[in-house]
mmCIF file of C-alpha atoms and ligand atoms in Angstrom:
data_model
loop_
_atom_site.group_PDB
_atom_site.id
_atom_site.type_symbol
_atom_site.label_atom_id
_atom_site.label_comp_id
_atom_site.label_asym_id
_atom_site.label_seq_id
_atom_site.Cartn_x
_atom_site.Cartn_y
_atom_site.Cartn_z
ATOM 1 C CA UNK A 19 76.163 33.197 -40.138
ATOM 2 C CA UNK A 20 72.692 34.446 -39.387
ATOM 3 C CA UNK A 21 70.420 32.024 -37.204
ATOM 4 C CA UNK A 22 67.308 32.187 -40.024
ATOM 5 C CA UNK A 23 64.117 31.480 -38.410
ATOM 6 C CA UNK A 24 62.007 33.048 -41.429
ATOM 7 C CA UNK A 25 60.923 29.723 -42.737
ATOM 8 C CA UNK A 26 60.971 26.094 -42.541
ATOM 9 C CA UNK A 27 61.703 26.427 -46.368
ATOM 10 C CA UNK A 28 65.404 27.645 -45.941
ATOM 11 C CA UNK A 29 66.516 24.379 -44.911
ATOM 12 C CA UNK A 30 69.263 22.831 -46.967
ATOM 13 C CA UNK A 31 69.669 19.743 -47.930
ATOM 14 C CA UNK A 32 72.013 17.044 -46.007
ATOM 15 C CA UNK A 33 74.734 15.507 -47.263
ATOM 16 C CA UNK A 34 72.861 11.996 -47.461
ATOM 17 C CA UNK A 35 70.540 13.818 -49.865
ATOM 18 C CA UNK A 36 73.168 14.871 -51.917
ATOM 19 C CA UNK A 37 75.012 11.640 -52.293
ATOM 20 C CA UNK A 38 71.552 9.959 -53.196
ATOM 21 C CA UNK A 39 70.691 12.789 -56.397
ATOM 22 C CA UNK A 40 73.935 12.708 -57.298
ATOM 23 C CA UNK A 41 73.477 8.727 -58.080
ATOM 24 C CA UNK A 42 69.710 8.537 -58.270
ATOM 25 C CA UNK A 43 68.635 6.254 -61.087
ATOM 26 C CA UNK A 44 66.719 8.280 -63.183
ATOM 27 C CA UNK A 45 63.989 7.881 -66.129
ATOM 28 C CA UNK A 46 61.233 10.058 -68.123
ATOM 29 C CA UNK A 47 58.187 10.813 -65.399
ATOM 30 C CA UNK A 48 56.170 12.112 -67.696
ATOM 31 C CA UNK A 49 56.052 8.315 -68.974
ATOM 32 C CA UNK A 50 56.136 6.895 -65.457
ATOM 33 C CA UNK A 51 59.297 5.615 -66.230
ATOM 34 C CA UNK A 52 61.283 7.064 -63.262
ATOM 35 C CA UNK A 53 62.068 4.626 -61.007
ATOM 36 C CA UNK A 54 63.093 7.055 -58.187
ATOM 37 C CA UNK A 55 59.758 8.998 -58.243
ATOM 38 C CA UNK A 56 58.031 5.662 -58.560
ATOM 39 C CA UNK A 57 59.640 4.541 -55.215
ATOM 40 C CA UNK A 58 58.961 7.953 -53.911
ATOM 41 C CA UNK A 59 55.638 7.840 -54.810
ATOM 42 C CA UNK A 60 54.974 4.394 -53.116
ATOM 43 C CA UNK A 61 56.646 4.903 -49.784
ATOM 44 C CA UNK A 62 54.646 8.361 -49.742
ATOM 45 C CA UNK A 63 51.429 6.306 -50.165
ATOM 46 C CA UNK A 64 52.198 3.535 -47.776
ATOM 47 C CA UNK A 65 53.723 6.264 -44.988
ATOM 48 C CA UNK A 66 49.928 8.147 -45.398
ATOM 49 C CA UNK A 67 47.853 4.615 -45.437
ATOM 50 C CA UNK A 68 46.540 5.721 -49.047
ATOM 51 C CA UNK A 69 46.887 3.956 -52.371
ATOM 52 C CA UNK A 70 48.612 6.354 -54.631
ATOM 53 C CA UNK A 71 50.398 9.315 -54.361
ATOM 54 C CA UNK A 72 52.321 11.896 -56.987
ATOM 55 C CA UNK A 73 55.217 14.039 -56.811
ATOM 56 C CA UNK A 74 54.718 17.531 -57.428
ATOM 57 C CA UNK A 75 56.994 20.685 -57.462
ATOM 58 C CA UNK A 76 55.474 22.644 -54.692
ATOM 59 C CA UNK A 77 52.888 22.558 -52.031
ATOM 60 C CA UNK A 78 50.991 24.977 -54.116
ATOM 61 C CA UNK A 79 50.740 23.399 -56.955
ATOM 62 C CA UNK A 80 49.598 19.850 -54.940
ATOM 63 C CA UNK A 81 46.834 22.020 -53.230
ATOM 64 C CA UNK A 82 45.856 23.669 -56.900
ATOM 65 C CA UNK A 83 45.954 20.194 -58.060
ATOM 66 C CA UNK A 84 43.914 18.088 -55.795
ATOM 67 C CA UNK A 85 41.313 20.921 -55.657
ATOM 68 C CA UNK A 86 41.035 20.797 -58.909
ATOM 69 C CA UNK A 87 40.809 17.253 -59.095
ATOM 70 C CA UNK A 88 38.250 17.133 -56.379
ATOM 71 C CA UNK A 89 36.039 20.173 -57.183
ATOM 72 C CA UNK A 90 35.562 20.805 -60.669
ATOM 73 C CA UNK A 91 34.570 24.275 -63.139
ATOM 74 C CA UNK A 92 31.481 25.474 -61.214
ATOM 75 C CA UNK A 93 31.800 23.127 -58.125
ATOM 76 C CA UNK A 94 32.443 24.824 -54.715
ATOM 77 C CA UNK A 95 34.812 24.064 -52.351
ATOM 78 C CA UNK A 96 34.910 24.912 -48.796
ATOM 79 C CA UNK A 97 37.707 26.344 -47.290
ATOM 80 C CA UNK A 98 39.224 28.647 -43.772
ATOM 81 C CA UNK A 99 39.379 32.236 -43.497
ATOM 82 C CA UNK A 100 42.770 31.900 -42.624
ATOM 83 C CA UNK A 101 44.041 29.009 -44.595
ATOM 84 C CA UNK A 102 47.285 28.844 -47.099
ATOM 85 C CA UNK A 103 45.013 27.836 -50.048
ATOM 86 C CA UNK A 104 42.712 30.779 -49.433
ATOM 87 C CA UNK A 105 45.363 33.324 -48.678
ATOM 88 C CA UNK A 106 48.679 32.501 -50.127
ATOM 89 C CA UNK A 107 47.942 30.472 -53.476
ATOM 90 C CA UNK A 108 46.112 33.727 -55.761
ATOM 91 C CA UNK A 109 42.879 31.507 -55.702
ATOM 92 C CA UNK A 110 44.113 29.501 -58.134
ATOM 93 C CA UNK A 111 41.684 26.373 -58.065
ATOM 94 C CA UNK A 112 39.140 28.994 -58.600
ATOM 95 C CA UNK A 113 41.045 31.362 -60.968
ATOM 96 C CA UNK A 114 42.489 28.360 -62.915
ATOM 97 C CA UNK A 115 40.142 25.465 -62.582
ATOM 98 C CA UNK A 116 36.689 27.994 -62.056
ATOM 99 C CA UNK A 117 35.420 26.136 -58.879
ATOM 100 C CA UNK A 118 33.999 28.877 -56.407
ATOM 101 C CA UNK A 119 35.104 29.069 -52.765
ATOM 102 C CA UNK A 120 32.845 29.336 -49.449
ATOM 103 C CA UNK A 121 35.095 30.604 -46.647
ATOM 104 C CA UNK A 122 34.452 30.032 -43.376
ATOM 105 C CA UNK A 123 36.257 30.955 -40.017
ATOM 106 C CA UNK A 124 38.905 29.223 -38.686
ATOM 107 C CA UNK A 125 39.315 29.233 -34.440
ATOM 108 C CA UNK A 126 42.990 30.085 -32.804
ATOM 109 C CA UNK A 127 43.811 26.185 -33.206
ATOM 110 C CA UNK A 128 42.747 25.750 -36.890
ATOM 111 C CA UNK A 129 39.498 24.562 -36.746
ATOM 112 C CA UNK A 130 36.444 25.094 -37.770
ATOM 113 C CA UNK A 131 32.701 25.502 -36.252
ATOM 114 C CA UNK A 132 30.647 22.605 -37.364
ATOM 115 C CA UNK A 133 27.378 24.318 -37.335
ATOM 116 C CA UNK A 134 29.311 27.441 -39.541
ATOM 117 C CA UNK A 135 30.206 24.421 -41.877
ATOM 118 C CA UNK A 136 26.983 22.911 -42.281
ATOM 119 C CA UNK A 137 25.610 26.338 -42.793
ATOM 120 C CA UNK A 138 27.435 26.947 -46.152
ATOM 121 C CA UNK A 139 27.361 23.210 -47.222
ATOM 122 C CA UNK A 140 25.284 23.390 -50.521
ATOM 123 C CA UNK A 141 23.803 20.837 -52.803
ATOM 124 C CA UNK A 142 22.201 20.673 -56.591
ATOM 125 C CA UNK A 143 18.530 20.996 -55.666
ATOM 126 C CA UNK A 144 18.851 25.017 -55.955
ATOM 127 C CA UNK A 145 19.832 25.988 -59.586
ATOM 128 C CA UNK A 146 20.981 29.463 -58.195
ATOM 129 C CA UNK A 147 24.024 28.176 -56.185
ATOM 130 C CA UNK A 148 27.251 26.046 -56.959
ATOM 131 C CA UNK A 149 26.977 22.628 -55.166
ATOM 132 C CA UNK A 150 29.620 22.047 -52.972
ATOM 133 C CA UNK A 151 32.233 19.254 -53.262
ATOM 134 C CA UNK A 152 35.066 19.437 -51.387
ATOM 135 C CA UNK A 153 35.913 20.489 -47.882
ATOM 136 C CA UNK A 154 39.618 21.748 -47.271
ATOM 137 C CA UNK A 155 41.500 21.368 -43.646
ATOM 138 C CA UNK A 156 44.987 22.803 -42.735
ATOM 139 C CA UNK A 157 47.280 20.772 -40.183
ATOM 140 C CA UNK A 158 49.296 21.895 -38.876
ATOM 141 C CA UNK A 159 47.629 25.389 -39.113
ATOM 142 C CA UNK A 160 50.443 27.773 -40.523
ATOM 143 C CA UNK A 161 48.728 31.329 -40.222
ATOM 144 C CA UNK A 162 47.326 29.996 -36.414
ATOM 145 C CA UNK A 163 50.803 29.271 -35.429
ATOM 146 C CA UNK A 164 51.565 25.739 -35.938
ATOM 147 C CA UNK A 165 48.624 24.360 -34.356
ATOM 148 C CA UNK A 166 47.446 20.379 -34.593
ATOM 149 C CA UNK A 167 43.981 19.479 -35.478
ATOM 150 C CA UNK A 168 43.669 16.076 -33.451
ATOM 151 C CA UNK A 169 42.792 12.484 -34.846
ATOM 152 C CA UNK A 170 39.253 13.198 -33.566
ATOM 153 C CA UNK A 171 38.546 16.856 -34.903
ATOM 154 C CA UNK A 172 39.685 15.719 -38.495
ATOM 155 C CA UNK A 173 37.541 12.851 -38.468
ATOM 156 C CA UNK A 174 34.518 15.025 -37.323
ATOM 157 C CA UNK A 175 34.779 17.630 -39.900
ATOM 158 C CA UNK A 176 35.949 14.636 -42.422
ATOM 159 C CA UNK A 177 32.677 12.746 -41.230
ATOM 160 C CA UNK A 178 30.612 16.140 -41.571
ATOM 161 C CA UNK A 179 31.779 16.695 -45.526
ATOM 162 C CA UNK A 180 31.237 12.815 -46.419
ATOM 163 C CA UNK A 181 27.597 12.858 -45.126
ATOM 164 C CA UNK A 182 27.051 15.410 -47.564
ATOM 165 C CA UNK A 183 28.633 13.561 -50.019
ATOM 166 C CA UNK A 184 31.419 16.107 -50.019
ATOM 167 C CA UNK A 185 35.429 14.877 -49.853
ATOM 168 C CA UNK A 186 38.063 16.280 -47.633
ATOM 169 C CA UNK A 187 41.692 17.580 -49.014
ATOM 170 C CA UNK A 188 43.916 18.475 -45.945
ATOM 171 C CA UNK A 189 46.906 20.795 -46.845
ATOM 172 C CA UNK A 190 49.205 18.772 -44.743
ATOM 173 C CA UNK A 191 51.981 20.961 -45.803
ATOM 174 C CA UNK A 192 53.393 19.975 -42.169
ATOM 175 C CA UNK A 193 51.359 17.239 -41.212
ATOM 176 C CA UNK A 194 54.520 14.971 -40.039
ATOM 177 C CA UNK A 195 54.785 17.920 -38.021
ATOM 178 C CA UNK A 196 51.197 17.363 -36.814
ATOM 179 C CA UNK A 197 52.105 13.770 -36.329
ATOM 180 C CA UNK A 198 55.081 14.583 -34.438
ATOM 181 C CA UNK A 199 53.443 16.490 -31.941
ATOM 182 C CA UNK A 200 50.316 14.136 -31.295
ATOM 183 C CA UNK A 201 52.654 11.111 -31.042
ATOM 184 C CA UNK A 202 51.054 9.183 -33.443
ATOM 185 C CA UNK A 203 51.802 7.599 -37.116
ATOM 186 C CA UNK A 204 51.196 10.233 -39.591
ATOM 187 C CA UNK A 205 48.314 7.337 -41.890
ATOM 188 C CA UNK A 206 46.399 7.631 -38.340
ATOM 189 C CA UNK A 207 45.995 11.306 -38.553
ATOM 190 C CA UNK A 208 44.701 11.435 -42.329
ATOM 191 C CA UNK A 209 42.807 8.408 -42.567
ATOM 192 C CA UNK A 210 39.239 10.167 -42.440
ATOM 193 C CA UNK A 211 40.199 12.188 -45.715
ATOM 194 C CA UNK A 212 40.532 11.551 -49.101
ATOM 195 C CA UNK A 213 43.543 13.377 -50.050
ATOM 196 C CA UNK A 214 46.896 15.002 -48.416
ATOM 197 C CA UNK A 215 49.324 17.437 -49.813
ATOM 198 C CA UNK A 216 52.495 17.424 -48.111
ATOM 199 C CA UNK A 217 55.585 19.226 -48.281
ATOM 200 C CA UNK A 218 59.415 17.216 -48.627
ATOM 201 C CA UNK A 219 60.806 20.829 -48.889
ATOM 202 C CA UNK A 220 59.858 22.083 -45.464
ATOM 203 C CA UNK A 221 61.227 20.521 -42.024
ATOM 204 C CA UNK A 222 61.679 17.381 -43.646
ATOM 205 C CA UNK A 223 64.501 19.380 -45.715
ATOM 206 C CA UNK A 224 64.685 18.464 -49.608
ATOM 207 C CA UNK A 225 65.627 20.798 -51.205
ATOM 208 C CA UNK A 226 62.327 20.610 -53.563
ATOM 209 C CA UNK A 227 58.897 18.701 -53.871
ATOM 210 C CA UNK A 228 55.976 18.181 -52.325
ATOM 211 C CA UNK A 229 53.268 14.992 -52.410
ATOM 212 C CA UNK A 230 49.942 14.446 -52.639
ATOM 213 C CA UNK A 231 48.328 11.056 -51.727
ATOM 214 C CA UNK A 232 44.789 9.808 -51.952
ATOM 215 C CA UNK A 233 43.097 6.745 -53.800
ATOM 216 C CA UNK A 234 44.349 5.648 -57.223
ATOM 217 C CA UNK A 235 41.373 7.498 -59.090
ATOM 218 C CA UNK A 236 41.593 10.820 -57.560
ATOM 219 C CA UNK A 237 45.650 10.397 -57.845
ATOM 220 C CA UNK A 238 45.169 9.681 -61.950
ATOM 221 C CA UNK A 239 42.957 12.941 -62.016
ATOM 222 C CA UNK A 240 45.810 14.941 -59.955
ATOM 223 C CA UNK A 241 48.291 13.482 -62.688
ATOM 224 C CA UNK A 242 46.417 15.236 -65.372
ATOM 225 C CA UNK A 243 46.010 18.390 -63.217
ATOM 226 C CA UNK A 244 49.735 18.702 -62.272
ATOM 227 C CA UNK A 245 50.124 18.486 -66.613
ATOM 228 C CA UNK A 246 47.642 20.626 -66.851
ATOM 229 C CA UNK A 247 49.824 23.241 -64.450
ATOM 230 C CA UNK A 248 52.652 22.755 -66.281
ATOM 231 C CA UNK A 249 53.890 20.471 -63.681
ATOM 232 C CA UNK A 250 54.983 17.156 -65.468
ATOM 233 C CA UNK A 251 58.516 16.798 -64.776
ATOM 234 C CA UNK A 252 61.163 14.307 -66.906
ATOM 235 C CA UNK A 253 64.400 13.190 -64.787
ATOM 236 C CA UNK A 254 62.827 14.062 -61.919
ATOM 237 C CA UNK A 255 64.382 11.429 -59.652
ATOM 238 C CA UNK A 256 66.856 13.843 -58.926
ATOM 239 C CA UNK A 257 64.838 15.476 -56.449
ATOM 240 C CA UNK A 258 62.933 12.404 -55.624
ATOM 241 C CA UNK A 259 66.068 10.954 -54.282
ATOM 242 C CA UNK A 260 66.205 13.606 -51.925
ATOM 243 C CA UNK A 261 62.861 12.946 -51.096
ATOM 244 C CA UNK A 262 63.466 9.551 -50.148
ATOM 245 C CA UNK A 263 66.019 10.319 -47.622
ATOM 246 C CA UNK A 264 63.782 13.403 -46.404
ATOM 247 C CA UNK A 265 60.994 10.497 -45.685
ATOM 248 C CA UNK A 266 63.292 7.732 -44.468
ATOM 249 C CA UNK A 267 65.604 9.642 -42.086
ATOM 250 C CA UNK A 268 64.300 13.405 -41.310
ATOM 251 C CA UNK A 269 60.758 12.564 -39.927
ATOM 252 C CA UNK A 270 62.127 11.586 -36.517
ATOM 253 C CA UNK A 271 64.129 14.611 -35.731
ATOM 254 C CA UNK A 272 61.339 16.777 -35.899
ATOM 255 C CA UNK A 273 60.522 16.506 -32.483
ATOM 256 C CA UNK A 274 63.809 18.542 -31.601
ATOM 257 C CA UNK A 275 61.937 21.401 -33.422
ATOM 258 C CA UNK A 276 59.271 21.427 -31.381
ATOM 259 C CA UNK A 277 61.597 21.077 -28.363
ATOM 260 C CA UNK A 278 63.566 24.587 -29.953
ATOM 261 C CA UNK A 279 60.149 26.230 -30.728
ATOM 262 C CA UNK A 280 59.054 26.118 -27.155
ATOM 263 C CA UNK A 281 62.280 26.855 -25.771
ATOM 264 C CA UNK A 282 61.762 30.247 -27.758
ATOM 265 C CA UNK A 283 58.419 30.795 -27.037
ATOM 266 C CA UNK A 284 58.718 30.006 -23.346
ATOM 267 C CA UNK A 285 62.229 32.753 -23.604
ATOM 268 C CA UNK A 286 59.978 34.978 -25.442
ATOM 269 C CA UNK A 287 57.264 34.999 -22.928
ATOM 270 C CA UNK A 288 59.552 36.217 -20.189
ATOM 271 C CA UNK A 289 60.269 39.595 -22.047
ATOM 272 C CA UNK A 290 57.356 42.087 -20.861
ATOM 273 C CA UNK A 291 57.533 43.657 -24.271
ATOM 274 C CA UNK A 292 56.479 40.659 -26.013
ATOM 275 C CA UNK A 293 52.887 38.671 -26.303
ATOM 276 C CA UNK A 294 52.732 35.518 -26.660
ATOM 277 C CA UNK A 295 50.845 32.194 -25.700
ATOM 278 C CA UNK A 296 53.547 29.768 -25.414
ATOM 279 C CA UNK A 297 51.490 26.958 -24.293
ATOM 280 C CA UNK A 298 49.793 27.508 -27.746
ATOM 281 C CA UNK A 299 52.710 26.547 -29.278
ATOM 282 C CA UNK A 300 52.754 22.742 -30.106
ATOM 283 C CA UNK A 301 54.789 22.489 -33.351
ATOM 284 C CA UNK A 302 57.851 24.237 -35.183
ATOM 285 C CA UNK A 303 56.154 27.952 -35.520
ATOM 286 C CA UNK A 304 55.838 30.686 -33.174
ATOM 287 C CA UNK A 305 54.122 33.438 -33.298
ATOM 288 C CA UNK A 306 54.322 36.613 -31.581
ATOM 289 C CA UNK A 307 53.443 40.270 -31.163
ATOM 290 C CA UNK A 308 55.371 43.249 -29.625
ATOM 291 C CA UNK A 309 53.333 45.560 -26.677
ATOM 292 C CA UNK A 310 53.822 48.723 -24.680
ATOM 293 C CA UNK A 311 53.366 48.919 -21.269
ATOM 294 C CA UNK A 312 49.861 49.320 -21.281
ATOM 295 C CA UNK A 313 49.820 45.830 -23.010
ATOM 296 C CA UNK A 314 48.862 47.669 -26.182
ATOM 297 C CA UNK A 315 49.478 45.756 -29.246
ATOM 298 C CA UNK A 316 52.251 47.283 -31.807
ATOM 299 C CA UNK A 317 51.932 47.533 -35.339
ATOM 300 C CA UNK A 318 53.640 48.020 -38.485
ATOM 301 C CA UNK A 319 56.192 50.567 -37.615
ATOM 302 C CA UNK A 320 57.077 48.687 -34.407
ATOM 303 C CA UNK A 321 57.488 45.449 -35.842
ATOM 304 C CA UNK A 322 59.790 46.335 -39.166
ATOM 305 C CA UNK A 323 62.019 48.519 -36.941
ATOM 306 C CA UNK A 324 62.019 45.275 -34.482
ATOM 307 C CA UNK A 325 62.805 42.766 -37.726
ATOM 308 C CA UNK A 326 65.659 45.087 -38.744
ATOM 309 C CA UNK A 327 67.322 45.336 -35.638
ATOM 310 C CA UNK A 328 67.277 41.615 -35.006
ATOM 311 C CA UNK A 329 68.687 40.899 -38.724
ATOM 312 C CA UNK A 330 71.242 43.690 -37.754
ATOM 313 C CA UNK A 331 71.812 41.153 -34.708
ATOM 314 C CA UNK A 332 72.366 38.245 -37.182
ATOM 315 C CA UNK A 333 68.475 36.787 -36.557
ATOM 316 C CA UNK A 334 66.253 36.879 -39.284
ATOM 317 C CA UNK A 335 62.236 36.595 -38.832
ATOM 318 C CA UNK A 336 59.013 37.205 -40.849
ATOM 319 C CA UNK A 337 55.691 38.793 -40.269
ATOM 320 C CA UNK A 338 52.666 37.864 -41.088
ATOM 321 C CA UNK A 339 50.613 41.058 -41.007
ATOM 322 C CA UNK A 340 51.694 43.981 -39.112
ATOM 323 C CA UNK A 341 51.331 42.531 -35.614
ATOM 324 C CA UNK A 342 52.201 39.576 -35.760
ATOM 325 C CA UNK A 343 56.030 37.971 -36.199
ATOM 326 C CA UNK A 344 56.279 34.232 -37.051
ATOM 327 C CA UNK A 345 59.666 32.627 -36.028
ATOM 328 C CA UNK A 346 60.021 28.786 -37.431
ATOM 329 C CA UNK A 347 62.622 26.510 -36.273
ATOM 330 C CA UNK A 348 64.302 23.404 -38.480
ATOM 331 C CA UNK A 349 67.047 21.512 -39.667
ATOM 332 C CA UNK A 350 70.126 23.631 -39.068
ATOM 333 C CA UNK A 351 68.539 25.624 -36.088
ATOM 334 C CA UNK A 352 70.315 23.991 -32.899
ATOM 335 C CA UNK A 353 69.340 24.733 -29.247
ATOM 336 C CA UNK A 354 72.342 27.191 -28.710
ATOM 337 C CA UNK A 355 71.349 29.232 -31.676
ATOM 338 C CA UNK A 356 67.469 29.848 -30.485
ATOM 339 C CA UNK A 357 69.772 31.137 -27.118
ATOM 340 C CA UNK A 358 71.308 33.144 -29.105
ATOM 341 C CA UNK A 359 68.281 34.146 -30.588
ATOM 342 C CA UNK A 360 66.773 35.318 -27.313
ATOM 343 C CA UNK A 361 69.892 37.019 -26.180
ATOM 344 C CA UNK A 362 69.632 39.289 -29.398
ATOM 345 C CA UNK A 363 65.984 39.654 -28.970
ATOM 346 C CA UNK A 364 67.032 40.923 -25.421
ATOM 347 C CA UNK A 365 69.406 43.694 -26.526
ATOM 348 C CA UNK A 366 66.691 44.772 -29.271
ATOM 349 C CA UNK A 367 64.037 45.367 -26.877
ATOM 350 C CA UNK A 368 66.167 47.564 -24.872
ATOM 351 C CA UNK A 369 67.811 49.508 -27.997
ATOM 352 C CA UNK A 370 63.757 50.181 -29.137
ATOM 353 C CA UNK A 371 63.032 51.768 -25.429
ATOM 354 C CA UNK A 372 59.381 49.737 -25.822
ATOM 355 C CA UNK A 373 58.743 50.237 -22.303
ATOM 356 C CA UNK A 374 58.548 47.210 -20.205
HETATM 357 C C1 PLP B 421 50.203 25.466 -44.963
HETATM 358 C C2 PLP B 421 50.869 25.694 -46.196
HETATM 359 N N1 PLP B 421 50.454 24.987 -46.986
HETATM 360 C C3 PLP B 421 51.101 25.154 -48.563
HETATM 361 C C4 PLP B 421 52.223 25.772 -48.550
HETATM 362 C C5 PLP B 421 52.886 25.918 -49.982
HETATM 363 O O1 PLP B 421 54.203 25.361 -50.698
HETATM 364 P P1 PLP B 421 54.835 25.347 -51.034
HETATM 365 O O2 PLP B 421 55.752 27.079 -50.959
HETATM 366 O O3 PLP B 421 55.900 24.486 -51.286
HETATM 367 O O4 PLP B 421 54.098 25.735 -52.882
HETATM 368 C C6 PLP B 421 52.704 26.312 -47.590
HETATM 369 C C7 PLP B 421 54.441 26.931 -47.553
HETATM 370 O O5 PLP B 421 54.466 28.056 -46.780
HETATM 371 C C8 PLP B 421 52.398 26.183 -46.652
HETATM 372 O O6 PLP B 421 52.486 26.749 -45.545
#
């Protein structure tokens, strides 16, 4: 079987999840009558320290519905230039919800420059300009390599937004990885933000589903937006049952993924043909590039060939752009798989004759 490091979305449900799905008590969740969905929503709200939660089919829909609930038509939201919301969701909150976006730079660790954020914040005083209502954060940060914003960084950003009567949404697709890396309960990390989306279907290994959490009034609006987007589900307890197992049994093991990604990153840093900063790897995402003997980073032709040859050796990885390769550790990837992957990569680098 291939060692699939393309994403933590490839995780398969555990036996306990399959059992739970098989026996789940269900009802019509559009009527609010699915007991398993309700149980999952209560548990998610409790774990994140918020009043309410909502199950949505995907992280993208969760972010879209949340942004639309915070910022209506003509009300702007501020978002990072490397964020999933900005780059990978087809501009949905603007396209569907009519909320214009204001884009700020993201530094290598997933943080914004406070002066820049302050400089793009607007209010209702000038009729030429959409007033900003929402600031979006991402934690962990996917394109920055699974980097983590600390409690203090989140508080500073949230404080700035709140000072300007704006709310804050966190794309926390992997927020449990962030909390695990910091060694704190997830609710501590998100206490200062108004809503969080997190995915059950990534490192937590559930087959489908994400959650949005926030106060009751907000979640009521998110629920309306979910319906608008076609995300009202009926006997969704079948998937919520796996989500419950994910939250009850799969959070603690995320630390194993982090240990494996660090092992991978340090192993990769031994190859002179690989450009990587292993000390930056703190969760389950490893990003690296190929370089030649003069230290020049290689582009699409080489990364494409490298990925093809790794695949022939049974190791799957993905690119995030022409130069950057992403490997993600997750449930189903063991330490021995990381060692096997490193041996395969060594063979590929020799075969490609990238001079060391
Ligand atoms: C940071 C981040 N946010 C949101 C999403 C969207 O999740 P989904 O694939 O469930 O739509 C992803 C998916 O990879 C992600 O990495």
